[in-house]
């Protein structure tokens, strides 16, 4: 089982580095859930500028009906996962069978009816700018299987919780920054680079020197805050600065 989890972790990390899906938070959450054969996953972010600061940012695999019911019943006020998650640095383990009062028994009972797992672990994430998040995984596996899997799940999902949170924060920062303004020649050079042309070929097409092509590409890279020219091309495509 440990080798299975390790393979899943590597596949997820590869996907997290794919620029094409970085902003599809729900797709990433679902991919993690299915990779680890979990019942549900929920990312709950506070002070995350990607959404209204008065509302948490959610990326969940719960049904829409459960989310609406949860809000209508104001379950956030009694949800022990929220309360204990934000007050603990270490992962918080919980089980629906451990509910000690009628309200919590009703809460967990209804959650199960809506397809939320009966056992779970919540990971807390604390950022440097007052941003905080909870990353909760649930399962309906037997108590024996759940206990056996937790060693590997805690190891992997604690790290993935941080990666998902960083992804959300990066998306938020990207949304707040306007697309950089590039000069026409910079855009042309990036477009030909994206088409697979060499600097020499681009120079021949545009009627300029190869050195000048590299100069424009480097200017574009700096304006796009990219680590290299390939990264600059990807960012230019994402900002619709160049169209293919």
mmCIF file of C-alpha atoms in Angstrom:
data_model
loop_
_atom_site.group_PDB
_atom_site.id
_atom_site.type_symbol
_atom_site.label_atom_id
_atom_site.label_comp_id
_atom_site.label_asym_id
_atom_site.label_seq_id
_atom_site.Cartn_x
_atom_site.Cartn_y
_atom_site.Cartn_z
ATOM 1 C CA UNK A 1 0.000 0.000 0.000
ATOM 2 C CA UNK A 2 2.860 2.416 0.754
ATOM 3 C CA UNK A 3 4.199 2.016 -2.804
ATOM 4 C CA UNK A 4 0.698 2.710 -4.167
ATOM 5 C CA UNK A 5 0.459 5.921 -2.138
ATOM 6 C CA UNK A 6 3.963 6.954 -3.196
ATOM 7 C CA UNK A 7 3.051 6.517 -6.858
ATOM 8 C CA UNK A 8 -0.131 8.537 -6.329
ATOM 9 C CA UNK A 9 1.858 11.312 -4.636
ATOM 10 C CA UNK A 10 4.281 11.564 -7.562
ATOM 11 C CA UNK A 11 1.431 11.685 -10.086
ATOM 12 C CA UNK A 12 -0.275 14.461 -8.143
ATOM 13 C CA UNK A 13 2.918 16.495 -7.828
ATOM 14 C CA UNK A 14 3.403 16.222 -11.582
ATOM 15 C CA UNK A 15 -0.144 17.479 -12.128
ATOM 16 C CA UNK A 16 0.326 20.352 -9.667
ATOM 17 C CA UNK A 17 3.222 21.554 -11.806
ATOM 18 C CA UNK A 18 1.108 21.527 -14.968
ATOM 19 C CA UNK A 19 0.306 25.163 -15.804
ATOM 20 C CA UNK A 20 -2.808 24.086 -17.727
ATOM 21 C CA UNK A 21 -4.685 22.985 -14.590
ATOM 22 C CA UNK A 22 -3.199 25.169 -11.874
ATOM 23 C CA UNK A 23 -6.281 27.377 -11.637
ATOM 24 C CA UNK A 24 -8.767 24.482 -11.735
ATOM 25 C CA UNK A 25 -8.738 23.967 -7.989
ATOM 26 C CA UNK A 26 -11.777 21.683 -7.937
ATOM 27 C CA UNK A 27 -10.233 19.415 -10.583
ATOM 28 C CA UNK A 28 -7.023 19.151 -8.565
ATOM 29 C CA UNK A 29 -8.953 18.326 -5.387
ATOM 30 C CA UNK A 30 -10.916 15.638 -7.219
ATOM 31 C CA UNK A 31 -7.731 14.190 -8.715
ATOM 32 C CA UNK A 32 -6.185 13.901 -5.248
ATOM 33 C CA UNK A 33 -9.357 12.301 -3.880
ATOM 34 C CA UNK A 34 -9.559 9.675 -6.612
ATOM 35 C CA UNK A 35 -5.816 8.969 -6.513
ATOM 36 C CA UNK A 36 -5.993 8.041 -2.826
ATOM 37 C CA UNK A 37 -9.438 6.394 -3.063
ATOM 38 C CA UNK A 38 -10.861 8.773 -0.444
ATOM 39 C CA UNK A 39 -14.544 9.518 0.114
ATOM 40 C CA UNK A 40 -14.274 13.317 0.031
ATOM 41 C CA UNK A 41 -11.769 16.167 0.266
ATOM 42 C CA UNK A 42 -12.436 19.740 1.303
ATOM 43 C CA UNK A 43 -10.168 22.784 1.138
ATOM 44 C CA UNK A 44 -11.417 25.637 3.338
ATOM 45 C CA UNK A 45 -9.386 28.859 3.036
ATOM 46 C CA UNK A 46 -9.649 31.971 5.200
ATOM 47 C CA UNK A 47 -8.162 35.394 4.355
ATOM 48 C CA UNK A 48 -7.512 34.085 0.861
ATOM 49 C CA UNK A 49 -7.792 37.020 -1.573
ATOM 50 C CA UNK A 50 -9.040 34.846 -4.435
ATOM 51 C CA UNK A 51 -12.571 35.389 -3.101
ATOM 52 C CA UNK A 52 -14.540 37.824 -0.956
ATOM 53 C CA UNK A 53 -12.573 38.284 2.260
ATOM 54 C CA UNK A 54 -15.808 37.959 4.245
ATOM 55 C CA UNK A 55 -16.389 34.482 2.831
ATOM 56 C CA UNK A 56 -14.133 31.417 2.958
ATOM 57 C CA UNK A 57 -12.750 30.050 -0.278
ATOM 58 C CA UNK A 58 -13.965 26.505 -0.840
ATOM 59 C CA UNK A 59 -12.765 23.774 -3.149
ATOM 60 C CA UNK A 60 -14.584 20.561 -2.248
ATOM 61 C CA UNK A 61 -15.779 17.269 -3.620
ATOM 62 C CA UNK A 62 -18.967 17.434 -1.540
ATOM 63 C CA UNK A 63 -22.327 17.487 -3.288
ATOM 64 C CA UNK A 64 -23.866 20.899 -3.886
ATOM 65 C CA UNK A 65 -26.896 19.794 -1.843
ATOM 66 C CA UNK A 66 -24.725 19.160 1.223
ATOM 67 C CA UNK A 67 -23.016 22.554 0.869
ATOM 68 C CA UNK A 68 -26.408 24.305 0.641
ATOM 69 C CA UNK A 69 -27.779 22.311 3.591
ATOM 70 C CA UNK A 70 -24.626 23.001 5.645
ATOM 71 C CA UNK A 71 -24.998 26.762 5.069
ATOM 72 C CA UNK A 72 -28.756 26.748 5.686
ATOM 73 C CA UNK A 73 -28.292 24.981 9.026
ATOM 74 C CA UNK A 74 -25.358 27.237 9.952
ATOM 75 C CA UNK A 75 -23.345 24.130 10.745
ATOM 76 C CA UNK A 76 -20.126 26.121 10.635
ATOM 77 C CA UNK A 77 -21.023 27.233 14.179
ATOM 78 C CA UNK A 78 -20.887 23.674 15.563
ATOM 79 C CA UNK A 79 -18.631 21.855 13.105
ATOM 80 C CA UNK A 80 -15.860 20.374 15.287
ATOM 81 C CA UNK A 81 -13.636 19.961 12.242
ATOM 82 C CA UNK A 82 -13.560 23.768 11.798
ATOM 83 C CA UNK A 83 -13.138 24.525 15.500
ATOM 84 C CA UNK A 84 -10.422 21.970 16.236
ATOM 85 C CA UNK A 85 -8.700 22.341 12.887
ATOM 86 C CA UNK A 86 -8.011 26.054 13.301
ATOM 87 C CA UNK A 87 -6.889 25.634 16.909
ATOM 88 C CA UNK A 88 -4.406 22.818 16.248
ATOM 89 C CA UNK A 89 -1.141 22.725 14.340
ATOM 90 C CA UNK A 90 -1.038 18.921 14.144
ATOM 91 C CA UNK A 91 -3.494 16.853 12.073
ATOM 92 C CA UNK A 92 -6.824 16.346 13.803
ATOM 93 C CA UNK A 93 -8.377 12.890 13.570
ATOM 94 C CA UNK A 94 -12.131 12.574 13.915
ATOM 95 C CA UNK A 95 -14.876 9.984 13.686
ATOM 96 C CA UNK A 96 -18.608 10.478 13.336
ATOM 97 C CA UNK A 97 -19.128 7.804 15.983
ATOM 98 C CA UNK A 98 -17.374 9.983 18.540
ATOM 99 C CA UNK A 99 -20.074 12.681 18.588
ATOM 100 C CA UNK A 100 -21.010 13.361 22.221
ATOM 101 C CA UNK A 101 -24.159 15.476 21.982
ATOM 102 C CA UNK A 102 -27.396 15.426 20.014
ATOM 103 C CA UNK A 103 -26.507 18.346 17.728
ATOM 104 C CA UNK A 104 -23.214 16.789 16.679
ATOM 105 C CA UNK A 105 -24.821 13.371 16.192
ATOM 106 C CA UNK A 106 -27.397 15.008 13.917
ATOM 107 C CA UNK A 107 -24.661 16.908 12.093
ATOM 108 C CA UNK A 108 -22.523 13.833 11.404
ATOM 109 C CA UNK A 109 -25.583 11.711 10.618
ATOM 110 C CA UNK A 110 -26.778 14.163 7.986
ATOM 111 C CA UNK A 111 -23.256 14.524 6.603
ATOM 112 C CA UNK A 112 -23.121 10.753 6.073
ATOM 113 C CA UNK A 113 -26.502 10.842 4.322
ATOM 114 C CA UNK A 114 -25.128 13.437 1.912
ATOM 115 C CA UNK A 115 -22.077 11.293 1.125
ATOM 116 C CA UNK A 116 -19.454 12.692 3.499
ATOM 117 C CA UNK A 117 -17.171 9.998 4.956
ATOM 118 C CA UNK A 118 -17.616 8.804 8.526
ATOM 119 C CA UNK A 119 -13.921 9.129 9.463
ATOM 120 C CA UNK A 120 -11.442 11.818 8.590
ATOM 121 C CA UNK A 121 -8.293 13.803 9.198
ATOM 122 C CA UNK A 122 -8.022 17.579 9.035
ATOM 123 C CA UNK A 123 -4.714 19.313 8.260
ATOM 124 C CA UNK A 124 -4.152 22.925 9.240
ATOM 125 C CA UNK A 125 -2.174 25.307 7.033
ATOM 126 C CA UNK A 126 -0.970 28.721 8.219
ATOM 127 C CA UNK A 127 0.437 31.249 5.782
ATOM 128 C CA UNK A 128 2.731 34.205 6.259
ATOM 129 C CA UNK A 129 0.121 36.875 5.452
ATOM 130 C CA UNK A 130 -2.617 35.865 7.878
ATOM 131 C CA UNK A 131 -4.026 33.335 5.419
ATOM 132 C CA UNK A 132 -5.135 30.047 6.928
ATOM 133 C CA UNK A 133 -6.681 26.904 5.561
ATOM 134 C CA UNK A 134 -8.054 23.530 6.513
ATOM 135 C CA UNK A 135 -7.589 20.523 4.266
ATOM 136 C CA UNK A 136 -9.897 17.677 5.262
ATOM 137 C CA UNK A 137 -9.953 14.141 3.913
ATOM 138 C CA UNK A 138 -12.652 11.585 4.710
ATOM 139 C CA UNK A 139 -13.123 7.866 4.271
ATOM 140 C CA UNK A 140 -15.781 5.199 4.654
ATOM 141 C CA UNK A 141 -13.261 2.357 4.964
ATOM 142 C CA UNK A 142 -13.310 0.043 7.966
ATOM 143 C CA UNK A 143 -11.709 1.207 11.218
ATOM 144 C CA UNK A 144 -8.908 -1.333 10.723
ATOM 145 C CA UNK A 145 -8.125 -0.204 7.150
ATOM 146 C CA UNK A 146 -8.389 3.464 8.096
ATOM 147 C CA UNK A 147 -5.948 3.044 10.965
ATOM 148 C CA UNK A 148 -3.499 1.172 8.737
ATOM 149 C CA UNK A 149 -3.647 3.756 5.925
ATOM 150 C CA UNK A 150 -3.353 6.825 8.126
ATOM 151 C CA UNK A 151 0.429 6.586 8.491
ATOM 152 C CA UNK A 152 0.893 7.086 4.757
ATOM 153 C CA UNK A 153 -2.074 9.399 4.277
ATOM 154 C CA UNK A 154 -0.851 11.809 6.944
ATOM 155 C CA UNK A 155 2.625 11.820 5.443
ATOM 156 C CA UNK A 156 1.410 12.610 1.921
ATOM 157 C CA UNK A 157 -1.670 14.725 2.518
ATOM 158 C CA UNK A 158 0.039 17.077 4.975
ATOM 159 C CA UNK A 159 2.437 18.036 2.190
ATOM 160 C CA UNK A 160 -0.300 18.167 -0.433
ATOM 161 C CA UNK A 161 -2.356 20.444 1.821
ATOM 162 C CA UNK A 162 0.470 22.996 1.738
ATOM 163 C CA UNK A 163 0.902 22.616 -2.022
ATOM 164 C CA UNK A 164 -2.813 23.162 -2.671
ATOM 165 C CA UNK A 165 -2.861 26.211 -0.387
ATOM 166 C CA UNK A 166 0.181 27.702 -2.113
ATOM 167 C CA UNK A 167 -1.543 27.084 -5.441
ATOM 168 C CA UNK A 168 -4.652 28.935 -4.267
ATOM 169 C CA UNK A 169 -2.566 31.845 -2.972
ATOM 170 C CA UNK A 170 -0.558 31.998 -6.204
ATOM 171 C CA UNK A 171 -3.766 32.098 -8.234
ATOM 172 C CA UNK A 172 -5.077 34.894 -6.028
ATOM 173 C CA UNK A 173 -1.939 36.953 -6.513
ATOM 174 C CA UNK A 174 -2.011 36.303 -10.265
ATOM 175 C CA UNK A 175 -5.623 37.496 -10.460
ATOM 176 C CA UNK A 176 -4.730 40.753 -8.732
ATOM 177 C CA UNK A 177 -1.868 41.518 -11.129
ATOM 178 C CA UNK A 178 -2.834 42.940 -14.533
ATOM 179 C CA UNK A 179 -1.319 41.350 -17.612
ATOM 180 C CA UNK A 180 2.081 42.936 -18.367
ATOM 181 C CA UNK A 181 2.266 45.213 -21.400
ATOM 182 C CA UNK A 182 4.771 43.962 -23.969
ATOM 183 C CA UNK A 183 6.085 45.809 -27.002
ATOM 184 C CA UNK A 184 4.980 44.500 -30.419
ATOM 185 C CA UNK A 185 8.466 43.119 -31.187
ATOM 186 C CA UNK A 186 8.581 41.315 -27.838
ATOM 187 C CA UNK A 187 5.238 39.694 -28.586
ATOM 188 C CA UNK A 188 6.348 38.690 -32.089
ATOM 189 C CA UNK A 189 9.536 37.073 -30.777
ATOM 190 C CA UNK A 190 7.601 35.158 -28.098
ATOM 191 C CA UNK A 191 5.038 34.010 -30.656
ATOM 192 C CA UNK A 192 7.694 32.579 -32.965
ATOM 193 C CA UNK A 193 9.453 30.983 -29.994
ATOM 194 C CA UNK A 194 6.131 29.379 -29.033
ATOM 195 C CA UNK A 195 5.884 28.048 -32.600
ATOM 196 C CA UNK A 196 9.203 26.277 -32.146
ATOM 197 C CA UNK A 197 11.389 28.648 -34.141
ATOM 198 C CA UNK A 198 15.029 29.156 -33.163
ATOM 199 C CA UNK A 199 16.388 32.630 -32.478
ATOM 200 C CA UNK A 200 18.109 32.540 -35.881
ATOM 201 C CA UNK A 201 14.903 31.548 -37.695
ATOM 202 C CA UNK A 202 12.962 34.273 -35.877
ATOM 203 C CA UNK A 203 15.633 36.797 -36.867
ATOM 204 C CA UNK A 204 15.265 35.804 -40.529
ATOM 205 C CA UNK A 205 11.464 36.061 -40.382
ATOM 206 C CA UNK A 206 11.461 39.482 -38.718
ATOM 207 C CA UNK A 207 14.438 40.881 -40.593
ATOM 208 C CA UNK A 208 16.471 41.654 -37.484
ATOM 209 C CA UNK A 209 19.642 40.214 -35.988
ATOM 210 C CA UNK A 210 19.726 37.098 -33.820
ATOM 211 C CA UNK A 211 21.213 39.208 -31.018
ATOM 212 C CA UNK A 212 18.231 41.578 -31.219
ATOM 213 C CA UNK A 213 15.806 38.644 -31.005
ATOM 214 C CA UNK A 214 17.486 37.477 -27.804
ATOM 215 C CA UNK A 215 17.322 41.051 -26.481
ATOM 216 C CA UNK A 216 13.543 41.244 -27.044
ATOM 217 C CA UNK A 217 12.987 37.791 -25.565
ATOM 218 C CA UNK A 218 14.945 38.720 -22.461
ATOM 219 C CA UNK A 219 12.946 41.943 -22.061
ATOM 220 C CA UNK A 220 9.709 39.949 -22.339
ATOM 221 C CA UNK A 221 10.950 37.400 -19.805
ATOM 222 C CA UNK A 222 11.727 40.185 -17.305
ATOM 223 C CA UNK A 223 8.357 41.896 -17.791
ATOM 224 C CA UNK A 224 6.528 38.592 -17.317
ATOM 225 C CA UNK A 225 8.584 37.804 -14.210
ATOM 226 C CA UNK A 226 9.483 34.429 -15.734
ATOM 227 C CA UNK A 227 12.429 32.237 -14.779
ATOM 228 C CA UNK A 228 13.361 31.452 -18.389
ATOM 229 C CA UNK A 229 12.112 31.965 -21.958
ATOM 230 C CA UNK A 230 9.982 28.804 -21.935
ATOM 231 C CA UNK A 231 8.303 29.996 -18.750
ATOM 232 C CA UNK A 232 7.782 33.407 -20.383
ATOM 233 C CA UNK A 233 6.041 31.771 -23.357
ATOM 234 C CA UNK A 234 3.699 29.834 -21.025
ATOM 235 C CA UNK A 235 2.828 32.960 -19.035
ATOM 236 C CA UNK A 236 2.247 34.959 -22.219
ATOM 237 C CA UNK A 237 -0.148 32.257 -23.439
ATOM 238 C CA UNK A 238 -1.975 32.214 -20.092
ATOM 239 C CA UNK A 239 -2.385 36.008 -20.222
ATOM 240 C CA UNK A 240 -3.574 35.773 -23.864
ATOM 241 C CA UNK A 241 -0.717 38.075 -24.853
ATOM 242 C CA UNK A 242 0.079 35.700 -27.672
ATOM 243 C CA UNK A 243 -2.566 33.594 -29.395
ATOM 244 C CA UNK A 244 -1.735 30.290 -31.081
#
